[in-house]
Short mmCIF file of C-alpha atoms in Angstrom, two decimals:
data_model
loop_
_atom_site.label_atom_id
_atom_site.label_comp_id
_atom_site.label_asym_id
_atom_site.label_seq_id
_atom_site.Cartn_x
_atom_site.Cartn_y
_atom_site.Cartn_z
CA UNK A 1 25.16 -20.51 6.84
CA UNK A 2 25.86 -21.62 10.45
CA UNK A 3 24.21 -24.94 11.22
CA UNK A 4 22.20 -23.60 14.17
CA UNK A 5 20.53 -21.01 11.89
CA UNK A 6 19.62 -23.66 9.34
CA UNK A 7 18.24 -25.85 12.15
CA UNK A 8 15.91 -23.00 13.13
CA UNK A 9 14.76 -22.55 9.51
CA UNK A 10 14.31 -26.29 9.12
CA UNK A 11 12.15 -26.39 12.24
CA UNK A 12 9.98 -23.62 10.82
CA UNK A 13 9.54 -25.54 7.55
CA UNK A 14 8.54 -28.70 9.42
CA UNK A 15 6.01 -26.71 11.44
CA UNK A 16 4.54 -25.11 8.32
CA UNK A 17 4.48 -28.24 6.19
CA UNK A 18 3.86 -30.90 8.77
CA UNK A 19 6.58 -32.91 7.04
CA UNK A 20 10.26 -33.17 6.29
CA UNK A 21 12.74 -30.39 5.80
CA UNK A 22 13.24 -29.37 2.16
CA UNK A 23 16.72 -29.23 0.68
CA UNK A 24 19.37 -27.71 2.87
CA UNK A 25 21.09 -24.40 3.41
CA UNK A 26 20.29 -22.08 0.52
CA UNK A 27 16.94 -23.66 -0.38
CA UNK A 28 14.63 -21.18 -2.10
CA UNK A 29 11.47 -20.70 -0.01
CA UNK A 30 9.56 -20.28 -3.31
CA UNK A 31 10.53 -23.74 -4.56
CA UNK A 32 7.96 -26.50 -5.00
CA UNK A 33 9.13 -28.06 -1.74
CA UNK A 34 8.43 -24.92 0.27
CA UNK A 35 5.18 -24.12 2.08
CA UNK A 36 2.68 -21.71 0.54
CA UNK A 37 3.34 -18.20 1.71
CA UNK A 38 1.07 -15.45 0.52
CA UNK A 39 -1.78 -15.20 -1.91
CA UNK A 40 -2.50 -17.48 -4.83
CA UNK A 41 -1.91 -15.65 -8.14
CA UNK A 42 -4.49 -12.97 -8.85
CA UNK A 43 -7.24 -14.72 -10.80
CA UNK A 44 -6.67 -18.14 -9.26
CA UNK A 45 -9.01 -17.71 -6.28
CA UNK A 46 -12.41 -19.30 -6.74
CA UNK A 47 -14.98 -18.35 -4.14
CA UNK A 48 -18.59 -19.45 -4.51
CA UNK A 49 -21.09 -16.77 -5.47
CA UNK A 50 -24.16 -16.65 -3.20
CA UNK A 51 -27.55 -17.27 -4.76
CA UNK A 52 -28.97 -14.00 -3.42
CA UNK A 53 -27.94 -10.54 -2.21
CA UNK A 54 -25.24 -10.16 -4.88
CA UNK A 55 -24.14 -6.93 -6.57
CA UNK A 56 -22.15 -7.37 -9.78
CA UNK A 57 -19.38 -5.22 -11.28
CA UNK A 58 -17.87 -5.59 -14.77
CA UNK A 59 -15.74 -3.52 -17.12
CA UNK A 60 -18.71 -3.65 -19.52
CA UNK A 61 -21.10 -2.31 -16.89
CA UNK A 62 -22.63 1.12 -16.42
CA UNK A 63 -22.88 3.07 -13.17
CA UNK A 64 -25.86 5.07 -14.43
CA UNK A 65 -28.06 2.52 -16.15
CA UNK A 66 -26.81 -0.59 -14.39
CA UNK A 67 -28.81 -2.28 -11.65
CA UNK A 68 -26.07 -4.43 -10.17
CA UNK A 69 -27.51 -7.64 -11.57
CA UNK A 70 -25.32 -10.09 -13.47
CA UNK A 71 -27.03 -8.96 -16.69
CA UNK A 72 -26.73 -5.23 -15.92
CA UNK A 73 -23.64 -4.79 -13.71
CA UNK A 74 -22.15 -1.58 -12.44
CA UNK A 75 -18.95 -0.26 -14.00
CA UNK A 76 -17.00 0.60 -10.84
CA UNK A 77 -16.35 -1.03 -7.51
CA UNK A 78 -17.00 2.31 -5.84
CA UNK A 79 -20.55 2.47 -7.19
CA UNK A 80 -21.30 -1.10 -6.15
CA UNK A 81 -20.03 -0.58 -2.63
CA UNK A 82 -22.11 2.57 -2.27
CA UNK A 83 -25.38 0.70 -2.87
CA UNK A 84 -24.73 -2.85 -1.68
CA UNK A 85 -27.09 -3.69 1.22
CA UNK A 86 -26.03 -5.19 4.54
CA UNK A 87 -25.25 -8.91 4.56
CA UNK A 88 -24.45 -8.97 0.84
CA UNK A 89 -21.64 -9.73 -1.59
CA UNK A 90 -20.08 -7.57 -4.32
CA UNK A 91 -18.67 -9.79 -7.08
CA UNK A 92 -16.23 -8.26 -9.57
CA UNK A 93 -15.77 -9.74 -13.04
CA UNK A 94 -12.30 -10.02 -14.53
CA UNK A 95 -10.53 -6.90 -15.73
CA UNK A 96 -8.58 -3.84 -14.65
CA UNK A 97 -10.49 -1.14 -12.76
CA UNK A 98 -8.78 2.26 -12.67
CA UNK A 99 -10.35 3.93 -9.68
CA UNK A 100 -9.51 5.41 -6.33
CA UNK A 101 -9.42 8.68 -4.46
CA UNK A 102 -7.13 11.31 -3.11
CA UNK A 103 -6.24 12.92 0.16
CA UNK A 104 -7.99 16.25 -0.30
CA UNK A 105 -6.20 18.44 2.23
CA UNK A 106 -5.10 19.04 5.79
CA UNK A 107 -2.91 16.11 6.68
CA UNK A 108 -1.28 17.72 9.70
CA UNK A 109 1.71 16.90 11.83
CA UNK A 110 0.16 16.16 15.22
CA UNK A 111 3.65 15.89 16.73
CA UNK A 112 4.10 19.61 16.11
CA UNK A 113 0.86 20.54 17.81
CA UNK A 114 -1.35 21.01 14.78
CA UNK A 115 -4.95 19.78 14.97
CA UNK A 116 -5.41 16.15 14.00
CA UNK A 117 -8.30 16.48 11.54
CA UNK A 118 -7.29 14.35 8.51
CA UNK A 119 -9.97 15.59 6.13
CA UNK A 120 -9.45 12.85 3.56
CA UNK A 121 -10.66 10.77 0.73
CA UNK A 122 -12.50 12.78 -1.87
CA UNK A 123 -13.53 10.08 -4.32
CA UNK A 124 -12.03 6.88 -2.90
CA UNK A 125 -14.36 3.85 -3.11
CA UNK A 126 -15.88 3.60 0.32
CA UNK A 127 -17.67 0.79 2.11
CA UNK A 128 -20.71 2.51 3.56
CA UNK A 129 -21.91 2.00 7.12
CA UNK A 130 -23.52 -1.40 6.62
CA UNK A 131 -22.71 -4.68 8.28
CA UNK A 132 -21.22 -7.78 6.74
CA UNK A 133 -20.14 -6.78 3.23
CA UNK A 134 -17.97 -9.14 1.14
CA UNK A 135 -15.97 -7.90 -1.86
CA UNK A 136 -14.54 -10.68 -4.05
CA UNK A 137 -13.52 -11.66 -7.55
CA UNK A 138 -15.78 -13.76 -9.75
CA UNK A 139 -14.57 -17.37 -9.48
CA UNK A 140 -11.32 -17.86 -11.35
CA UNK A 141 -11.31 -14.35 -12.87
CA UNK A 142 -8.35 -11.95 -12.62
CA UNK A 143 -9.32 -8.62 -11.03
CA UNK A 144 -6.93 -5.73 -10.52
CA UNK A 145 -7.92 -2.42 -8.96
CA UNK A 146 -5.33 -0.04 -10.31
CA UNK A 147 -4.39 3.44 -9.13
CA UNK A 148 -2.59 4.34 -12.35
CA UNK A 149 -3.72 5.59 -15.75
CA UNK A 150 -2.07 5.63 -19.17
CA UNK A 151 -0.68 8.99 -20.27
CA UNK A 152 -0.25 10.08 -23.88
CA UNK A 153 0.60 13.34 -25.61
CA UNK A 154 4.35 13.25 -24.95
CA UNK A 155 6.50 15.90 -26.62
CA UNK A 156 10.29 15.86 -26.85
CA UNK A 157 12.79 18.58 -26.07
CA UNK A 158 16.49 18.87 -25.38
CA UNK A 159 17.64 19.66 -21.83
CA UNK A 160 21.37 20.00 -21.08
CA UNK A 161 22.19 18.15 -24.27
CA UNK A 162 19.81 15.26 -23.52
CA UNK A 163 16.49 14.45 -25.14
CA UNK A 164 13.61 14.18 -22.68
CA UNK A 165 9.89 13.72 -23.15
CA UNK A 166 7.23 15.73 -21.29
CA UNK A 167 3.45 15.28 -20.81
CA UNK A 168 1.16 17.55 -18.77
CA UNK A 169 -0.76 15.92 -15.98
CA UNK A 170 -2.78 17.03 -12.93
CA UNK A 171 -2.18 14.97 -9.83
CA UNK A 172 -4.93 13.49 -7.68
CA UNK A 173 -2.54 12.84 -4.79
CA UNK A 174 -0.64 15.08 -2.41
CA UNK A 175 2.87 15.35 -1.04
CA UNK A 176 3.81 15.76 2.60
CA UNK A 177 6.99 17.80 3.12
CA UNK A 178 9.69 15.79 4.86
CA UNK A 179 10.07 18.31 7.68
CA UNK A 180 6.43 17.65 8.49
CA UNK A 181 7.40 14.12 9.51
CA UNK A 182 10.61 14.59 11.44
CA UNK A 183 10.53 14.65 15.20
CA UNK A 184 12.67 14.77 18.33
CA UNK A 185 12.91 11.53 20.29
CA UNK A 186 11.52 12.27 23.79
CA UNK A 187 13.95 9.86 25.45
CA UNK A 188 17.25 10.71 23.78
CA UNK A 189 16.29 14.27 22.72
CA UNK A 190 17.81 13.50 19.33
CA UNK A 191 16.42 14.81 16.06
CA UNK A 192 15.07 11.94 13.93
CA UNK A 193 14.60 12.56 10.18
CA UNK A 194 12.20 10.42 8.15
CA UNK A 195 14.23 10.88 4.98
CA UNK A 196 17.92 10.04 5.05
CA UNK A 197 20.77 11.42 2.96
CA UNK A 198 20.79 8.33 0.72
CA UNK A 199 17.10 8.83 -0.17
CA UNK A 200 16.22 12.51 0.32
CA UNK A 201 13.05 12.45 -1.82
CA UNK A 202 11.52 9.28 -0.43
CA UNK A 203 8.46 11.32 0.54
CA UNK A 204 7.85 12.33 -3.08
CA UNK A 205 5.37 9.59 -3.69
CA UNK A 206 4.62 9.99 -7.39
CA UNK A 207 5.03 6.88 -9.54
CA UNK A 208 5.67 6.51 -13.28
CA UNK A 209 5.88 3.17 -15.08
CA UNK A 210 7.10 2.22 -18.54
CA UNK A 211 5.57 -1.03 -19.78
CA UNK A 212 4.73 -1.90 -16.19
CA UNK A 213 8.24 -1.29 -14.82
CA UNK A 214 8.57 1.60 -12.32
CA UNK A 215 10.99 4.36 -13.25
CA UNK A 216 13.27 5.98 -10.69
CA UNK A 217 12.10 9.39 -9.47
CA UNK A 218 14.76 12.10 -9.39
CA UNK A 219 14.87 15.47 -7.67
CA UNK A 220 15.85 17.75 -10.56
CA UNK A 221 15.26 18.02 -14.27
CA UNK A 222 18.99 17.79 -14.91
CA UNK A 223 19.03 14.26 -13.47
CA UNK A 224 16.48 12.88 -15.94
CA UNK A 225 17.85 10.12 -18.12
CA UNK A 226 17.04 6.57 -19.19
CA UNK A 227 14.98 4.79 -16.53
CA UNK A 228 14.23 8.03 -14.63
CA UNK A 229 11.44 10.59 -14.30
CA UNK A 230 10.87 14.00 -12.76
CA UNK A 231 7.69 15.88 -11.82
CA UNK A 232 7.53 19.56 -12.72
CA UNK A 233 4.92 21.39 -10.69
CA UNK A 234 3.50 24.86 -10.29
CA UNK A 235 0.95 26.20 -7.86
CA UNK A 236 -0.59 24.43 -4.89
CA UNK A 237 -3.93 22.71 -4.44
CA UNK A 238 -5.19 22.46 -0.90
CA UNK A 239 -8.34 23.26 1.01
CA UNK A 240 -6.25 24.66 3.82
CA UNK A 241 -6.94 28.39 3.92
CA UNK A 242 -3.61 29.53 5.32
CA UNK A 243 -0.78 31.18 3.37
CA UNK A 244 1.08 29.17 0.76
CA UNK A 245 4.21 28.94 2.90
CA UNK A 246 2.22 27.23 5.65
CA UNK A 247 0.66 24.85 3.17
CA UNK A 248 4.11 23.78 2.08
CA UNK A 249 5.74 23.53 5.49
CA UNK A 250 2.89 22.18 7.56
CA UNK A 251 0.35 20.38 5.44
CA UNK A 252 -0.03 18.05 2.52
CA UNK A 253 -0.01 19.89 -0.78
CA UNK A 254 -0.32 19.19 -4.48
CA UNK A 255 0.34 20.92 -7.75
CA UNK A 256 -2.46 22.73 -9.56
CA UNK A 257 -0.62 21.96 -12.78
CA UNK A 258 2.22 19.58 -13.42
CA UNK A 259 4.09 17.66 -16.06
CA UNK A 260 5.96 14.40 -15.98
CA UNK A 261 9.36 14.36 -17.66
CA UNK A 262 10.92 11.03 -18.64
CA UNK A 263 14.25 10.07 -20.16
CA UNK A 264 13.02 7.18 -22.31
CA UNK A 265 11.30 7.49 -25.68
CA UNK A 266 7.61 6.70 -25.01
CA UNK A 267 6.79 5.83 -28.63
CA UNK A 268 5.60 2.23 -28.83
CA UNK A 269 5.48 1.90 -25.04
CA UNK A 270 2.79 2.28 -22.41
CA UNK A 271 3.59 5.01 -19.89
CA UNK A 272 1.42 5.02 -16.79
CA UNK A 273 1.16 7.53 -13.96
CA UNK A 274 -0.14 6.66 -10.49
CA UNK A 275 -3.06 9.03 -10.30
CA UNK A 276 -4.80 8.05 -7.08
CA UNK A 277 -3.73 7.99 -3.47
CA UNK A 278 -6.10 5.42 -2.02
CA UNK A 279 -7.90 2.36 -3.34
CA UNK A 280 -10.44 1.68 -0.63
CA UNK A 281 -11.78 3.22 2.55
CA UNK A 282 -13.63 0.93 4.90
CA UNK A 283 -15.35 2.83 7.68
CA UNK A 284 -14.06 3.50 11.16
CA UNK A 285 -13.60 1.29 14.17
CA UNK A 286 -16.82 2.65 15.65
CA UNK A 287 -18.93 2.10 12.52
CA UNK A 288 -20.45 -1.05 11.06
CA UNK A 289 -18.62 -4.34 11.50
CA UNK A 290 -17.43 -7.23 9.37
CA UNK A 291 -15.91 -6.59 5.98
CA UNK A 292 -14.37 -9.37 3.89
CA UNK A 293 -12.04 -8.75 0.96
CA UNK A 294 -10.75 -11.70 -1.05
CA UNK A 295 -9.34 -12.76 -4.39
CA UNK A 296 -8.49 -9.26 -5.70
CA UNK A 297 -5.23 -7.45 -6.50
CA UNK A 298 -4.47 -3.77 -5.79
CA UNK A 299 -1.54 -1.95 -7.35
CA UNK A 300 0.13 1.36 -8.28
CA UNK A 301 -1.30 3.79 -5.74
CA UNK A 302 0.61 7.01 -4.99
CA UNK A 303 -0.25 6.98 -1.33
CA UNK A 304 0.43 10.20 0.55
CA UNK A 305 2.84 9.36 3.36
CA UNK A 306 0.39 10.28 6.10
CA UNK A 307 -2.50 8.43 4.47
CA UNK A 308 -3.57 5.50 6.59
CA UNK A 309 -2.80 3.02 3.85
CA UNK A 310 -3.86 2.66 0.24
CA UNK A 311 -6.31 0.18 1.70
CA UNK A 312 -7.71 1.80 4.84
CA UNK A 313 -9.59 -0.97 6.63
CA UNK A 314 -10.67 0.43 9.96
CA UNK A 315 -13.79 -1.63 10.57
CA UNK A 316 -13.74 -4.33 13.23
CA UNK A 317 -13.90 -7.95 12.08
CA UNK A 318 -12.18 -7.24 8.77
CA UNK A 319 -10.82 -10.23 6.84
CA UNK A 320 -8.36 -10.19 3.93
CA UNK A 321 -7.70 -13.46 2.13
CA UNK A 322 -5.84 -14.14 -1.10
CA UNK A 323 -5.33 -10.42 -1.63
CA UNK A 324 -2.28 -8.94 -3.38
CA UNK A 325 -1.16 -5.36 -2.68
CA UNK A 326 1.86 -4.18 -4.63
CA UNK A 327 3.73 -1.13 -5.90
CA UNK A 328 2.38 1.43 -3.45
CA UNK A 329 4.51 4.55 -3.39
CA UNK A 330 4.70 6.65 -0.25
CA UNK A 331 2.58 5.40 2.63
CA UNK A 332 1.62 1.96 3.96
CA UNK A 333 0.04 -0.58 1.66
CA UNK A 334 -2.61 -1.70 4.15
CA UNK A 335 -3.87 -0.10 7.35
CA UNK A 336 -5.90 -2.14 9.85
CA UNK A 337 -7.68 0.11 12.33
CA UNK A 338 -10.34 -2.09 13.91
CA UNK A 339 -10.26 -5.03 16.29
CA UNK A 340 -10.55 -8.75 15.59
CA UNK A 341 -9.20 -8.57 12.04
CA UNK A 342 -7.50 -11.32 10.06
CA UNK A 343 -4.92 -11.20 7.28
CA UNK A 344 -4.66 -14.67 5.74
CA UNK A 345 -2.80 -15.81 2.61
CA UNK A 346 -2.02 -12.30 1.43
CA UNK A 347 0.96 -10.91 -0.47
CA UNK A 348 2.04 -7.35 0.32
CA UNK A 349 5.09 -6.23 -1.60
CA UNK A 350 6.96 -3.13 -2.69
CA UNK A 351 5.10 -0.65 -0.51
CA UNK A 352 6.70 2.76 -0.06
CA UNK A 353 7.29 2.89 3.68
CA UNK A 354 5.49 -0.10 5.13
CA UNK A 355 3.51 -3.15 4.08
CA UNK A 356 1.00 -3.37 6.93
CA UNK A 357 0.26 -0.91 9.71
CA UNK A 358 -1.77 -1.95 12.74
CA UNK A 359 -3.64 1.04 14.15
CA UNK A 360 -4.18 2.26 17.67
CA UNK A 361 -7.28 0.14 18.37
CA UNK A 362 -6.41 -2.92 16.29
CA UNK A 363 -6.71 -5.43 19.12
CA UNK A 364 -6.62 -9.18 18.50
CA UNK A 365 -5.41 -9.14 14.89
CA UNK A 366 -4.27 -12.39 13.28
CA UNK A 367 -1.69 -12.22 10.49
CA UNK A 368 -0.91 -15.62 9.04
CA UNK A 369 0.21 -17.56 5.97
CA UNK A 370 1.19 -14.32 4.24
CA UNK A 371 4.23 -12.93 2.47
CA UNK A 372 5.77 -9.49 2.99
CA UNK A 373 8.58 -8.63 0.62
CA UNK A 374 10.61 -5.59 -0.49
CA UNK A 375 8.68 -3.17 1.69
CA UNK A 376 10.03 0.29 2.52
CA UNK A 377 11.36 0.26 -1.02
CA UNK A 378 11.43 4.09 -1.02
CA UNK A 379 14.21 3.78 1.56
CA UNK A 380 12.80 5.87 4.38
CA UNK A 381 14.81 6.00 7.57
CA UNK A 382 13.59 2.78 9.17
CA UNK A 383 14.64 3.89 12.64
CA UNK A 384 11.26 5.52 13.30
CA UNK A 385 8.90 3.61 11.02
CA UNK A 386 9.82 1.89 7.74
CA UNK A 387 9.52 -1.87 7.34
CA UNK A 388 7.12 -4.74 6.69
CA UNK A 389 4.71 -4.62 9.67
CA UNK A 390 4.47 -2.17 12.54
CA UNK A 391 1.96 -2.09 15.37
CA UNK A 392 1.77 0.86 17.72
CA UNK A 393 -0.99 -0.03 20.16
CA UNK A 394 -2.62 -3.43 20.14
CA UNK A 395 -3.41 -6.26 22.51
CA UNK A 396 -3.45 -9.93 21.68
CA UNK A 397 -1.86 -9.83 18.22
CA UNK A 398 -0.97 -13.17 16.62
CA UNK A 399 1.62 -13.27 13.82
CA UNK A 400 2.29 -16.79 12.60
CA UNK A 401 3.52 -18.74 9.58
CA UNK A 402 4.45 -15.73 7.45
CA UNK A 403 7.48 -15.05 5.28
CA UNK A 404 9.26 -11.70 5.72
CA UNK A 405 11.70 -11.27 2.87
CA UNK A 406 14.00 -8.51 1.59
CA UNK A 407 12.51 -5.80 3.79
CA UNK A 408 14.47 -2.59 3.37
CA UNK A 409 14.20 -2.00 7.08
CA UNK A 410 12.93 -3.91 10.12
CA UNK A 411 10.63 -6.80 9.31
CA UNK A 412 8.20 -7.03 12.27
CA UNK A 413 8.08 -4.23 14.83
CA UNK A 414 5.75 -4.11 17.82
CA UNK A 415 6.01 -0.81 19.63
CA UNK A 416 5.96 -0.24 23.36
CA UNK A 417 2.13 -0.18 23.61
CA UNK A 418 1.68 -3.64 22.06
CA UNK A 419 1.00 -6.28 24.72
CA UNK A 420 0.22 -9.99 24.89
CA UNK A 421 1.40 -10.68 21.34
CA UNK A 422 2.24 -14.13 19.97
CA UNK A 423 4.87 -14.51 17.24
CA UNK A 424 5.71 -17.99 16.00
CA UNK A 425 6.47 -20.11 12.96
CA UNK A 426 7.60 -17.19 10.78
CA UNK A 427 10.45 -17.14 8.28
CA UNK A 428 12.78 -14.11 8.01
CA UNK A 429 15.22 -13.84 5.10
CA UNK A 430 17.43 -11.07 3.69
CA UNK A 431 15.93 -8.22 5.72
CA UNK A 432 18.09 -5.11 6.09
CA UNK A 433 17.07 -4.39 9.66
CA UNK A 434 16.09 -6.48 12.65
CA UNK A 435 13.79 -9.46 12.09
CA UNK A 436 11.60 -8.91 15.17
CA UNK A 437 11.47 -5.92 17.49
CA UNK A 438 9.17 -6.22 20.49
CA UNK A 439 9.44 -3.18 22.72
#
């Protein structure tokens, strides 16, 4: 490594640590000498529980008979958020919570002149229009909100001389055809595809995992083999009333019946399918203010590409702290749509197209002490969008003391309508694209 590059990294370390430079060229930023980037491990956060105005959730709870007390908790985060009063805290006991929602229909391509209606979110847990809600883990307890479910009932068959295993499953998430995303650049008049030749099915956002390890999605049944899966689908499920051809070419669509086909023997292994598209929906920028999310992990959501994040946090004064978001297939991991939001000590990794998207009215966001790694792992064309963070329209953004690592695209990209931004003290390593773009 050239000495002037190491000098720049060393300066960043000194700024972050307030001390001496660790090691030398080649030092691992995750070593004990390195500063803390990102969240503490899920389950390690320990936030005090208020003495009043607390709604409890536990895997042993009941959404029907529960009252939300510590003795009679609710079973789901969605139920707790639907009843929690203003200025209160929802505390989640340790465990895995399989819940979320789907994009129900009509995710249009506004660039092609279709109406921008985004009729979304069926059953996704939603923070109702009440001020000052905090959602957190119980102190020291490991909480995962998981968009996947275990699938059983696999049957084997032989296809082209290979044994494969098949299980029927109905999706709760929707695809967006790639041609619905492509556009013509107004300056160069060049056609810009979202999916490139090297990754033509990046927009197929389904996810299948074997013992927690994602399998590779393939485009045809003939390609199925060890470590790979394919989705067979028939029919279309959409609330759009137009002809089927228009549903396919212009809108999000899903299969009314489908089966997953895998190339590995499932016997003795846990096979999970990402069922849900979105984990959480938090109001709009014009609704109630102040939402705090801390100490919880989110994983395995099959986010539709035009979803505004598996975590859609559009309320102003939103705070994320010690939150992990990982293994989101398709769309962004987190969407921030309101002003005066803060992302602190978070880890956002392996999101389909982007780790964090800053929306059109996300003024004055602060992103700090966080780690963004392996985002755009579906290998979308990162010329128009894919990467770790992108902001389209925002004023006064501050991005400081973060680690951007192994992005399969550009790391930090502020578009032409972002003004008065401050970027300092960040570390950029092994990113495929440009470290910082500020148009």
